[in-house]
Each structure stands twice: as C-alpha cells, then as structure tokens.
C-alpha cells in the first residue's frame, strides 16, 4: 500500500513505474500528474481519494484519465466523465483482452494502449474524434475494432483517408506484404508519416515512400 503525502502537488514522470503496490491513496491537492506514474504496476488493484473514478480503477484529473489499476481484470469500460485518455494510461496492461472507450471521451492520446499484448477487441464511442500516434502499438493480438470510422472487416480505423490503426499488423507476419498491398488497393494515402505516424511502431519503405504501421 502507498499513501502519498497530503501536501503533494506534483507527481513526476514514471515516478512509481513497475512498483508492486496493490493500493494507492491519491491526495486531492495534486496539481500536476505526469504520464506513466504507475506504468507496469501489474499488482495494482485500486486507487483511493477524490481524484479517482468511482470504481477505484483510474486516476482522473480535470476529465483526463492518467493511470489505470489493472490487477485481476481482462475487460474494462472507461469511467463516465472522462474526455481524454492520456499518454500511456493503459500501457503494459498485458491481461486486458477487451476495452470499451465510453461515450464522452473525445481524444485518445499517444500510445495510450501501448503493449497491451492480449488486447483482442476495442469498442470506441462515437464521441472520439482525435487519436494520437501509436495508440495500439504492440497490440499484436488485436482482431476487432468497433468504431464509426472502421473498415468493413473491422480491422482499420480510417479518418479522412488516413489509416489510423490496423489491428494486429506486424512486419514478421507471413501476410505482411499482403496487408501492404491491401492497404494500397483500398485507396489509403501512402504518406502516412510524420504527424500521421499512427498506431504502429514499424516503418516500411518502398519506392521512396514511407508507410508507418
């Protein structure tokens, strides 16, 4: 158990990453809460305090979800009142198989679900309009995305012709080249790079064109 001091105002980046706490008390006076504070804390069961969701599973400050307590869960629905899921909020939650992003969320930040290796299905509310890069990076088990901007096969998120996510793609897969051909055949832009470096870790270069996955 960890009880942070009542006069604490700032919690630094990755401050307790990988620690084995089962519960953490979050003081109400915190003014700045950085990313990855409790990343890779697989034993973490609940948070306590005023800056915590009703189910005790999330740190939520100013309508932004910063941290998640994953222990014992294979599926989860984000709490009401959240507008943004912050950078790496669910990173390394290796037991999560299904996630539902609730109505009201407007943005999912960079690498929010990075390395959720068991994640198979994602349901995203229609309220979400903005995605950071690498949202589902290393989610190689991802099979299905339920979202308003999803392709017919349920694999891709495509917004204004830009490929935002492709479930389970990996350059070592036998059908990697087939997927590249499929992407081109279905009319997606080839300049998915730079600010459009979307939900993939890997970059494939062909004919001086960069495709980011």
PDB file of N, CA and C in Angstrom, residues 40 77 80 116 122 124 139 144 175 185 189 206:
ATOM      1  N   UNK A  40       3.175  -0.281 -15.667  1.00  0.00           N
ATOM      2  CA  UNK A  40       3.710  -1.624 -15.378  1.00  0.00           C
ATOM      3  C   UNK A  40       3.527  -2.036 -13.918  1.00  0.00           C
ATOM      4  N   UNK A  77     -14.323  -0.941 -19.015  1.00  0.00           N
ATOM      5  CA  UNK A  77     -15.005   0.173 -19.648  1.00  0.00           C
ATOM      6  C   UNK A  77     -14.569   1.451 -18.948  1.00  0.00           C
ATOM      7  N   UNK A  80     -17.335   7.184 -16.638  1.00  0.00           N
ATOM      8  CA  UNK A  80     -18.042   8.369 -17.119  1.00  0.00           C
ATOM      9  C   UNK A  80     -17.290   9.625 -16.686  1.00  0.00           C
ATOM     10  N   UNK A 116      -0.364  -3.572 -24.897  1.00  0.00           N
ATOM     11  CA  UNK A 116      -1.433  -4.395 -24.296  1.00  0.00           C
ATOM     12  C   UNK A 116      -1.529  -5.654 -25.159  1.00  0.00           C
ATOM     13  N   UNK A 122     -11.587  -3.859 -29.263  1.00  0.00           N
ATOM     14  CA  UNK A 122     -11.702  -2.488 -28.779  1.00  0.00           C
ATOM     15  C   UNK A 122     -13.014  -1.903 -29.283  1.00  0.00           C
ATOM     16  N   UNK A 124     -14.975   1.712 -29.386  1.00  0.00           N
ATOM     17  CA  UNK A 124     -14.690   3.139 -29.210  1.00  0.00           C
ATOM     18  C   UNK A 124     -15.965   3.937 -29.462  1.00  0.00           C
ATOM     19  N   UNK A 139       0.071  -3.998 -29.925  1.00  0.00           N
ATOM     20  CA  UNK A 139      -1.133  -4.778 -29.605  1.00  0.00           C
ATOM     21  C   UNK A 139      -1.328  -5.819 -30.710  1.00  0.00           C
ATOM     22  N   UNK A 144     -10.356  -6.967 -33.548  1.00  0.00           N
ATOM     23  CA  UNK A 144     -11.618  -6.313 -33.890  1.00  0.00           C
ATOM     24  C   UNK A 144     -11.689  -4.927 -33.255  1.00  0.00           C
ATOM     25  N   UNK A 175       1.686 -12.600 -43.698  1.00  0.00           N
ATOM     26  CA  UNK A 175       0.853 -11.856 -44.647  1.00  0.00           C
ATOM     27  C   UNK A 175       1.145 -10.356 -44.610  1.00  0.00           C
ATOM     28  N   UNK A 185      -4.516  -1.100 -52.228  1.00  0.00           N
ATOM     29  CA  UNK A 185      -5.661  -1.423 -53.078  1.00  0.00           C
ATOM     30  C   UNK A 185      -6.941  -0.739 -52.612  1.00  0.00           C
ATOM     31  N   UNK A 189      -3.975   6.716 -48.308  1.00  0.00           N
ATOM     32  CA  UNK A 189      -2.832   7.529 -48.690  1.00  0.00           C
ATOM     33  C   UNK A 189      -1.532   6.843 -48.296  1.00  0.00           C
ATOM     34  N   UNK A 206       9.293   1.863 -49.344  1.00  0.00           N
ATOM     35  CA  UNK A 206       9.253   1.285 -50.683  1.00  0.00           C
ATOM     36  C   UNK A 206       9.108   2.418 -51.695  1.00  0.00           C
TER      37      UNK A 206
END
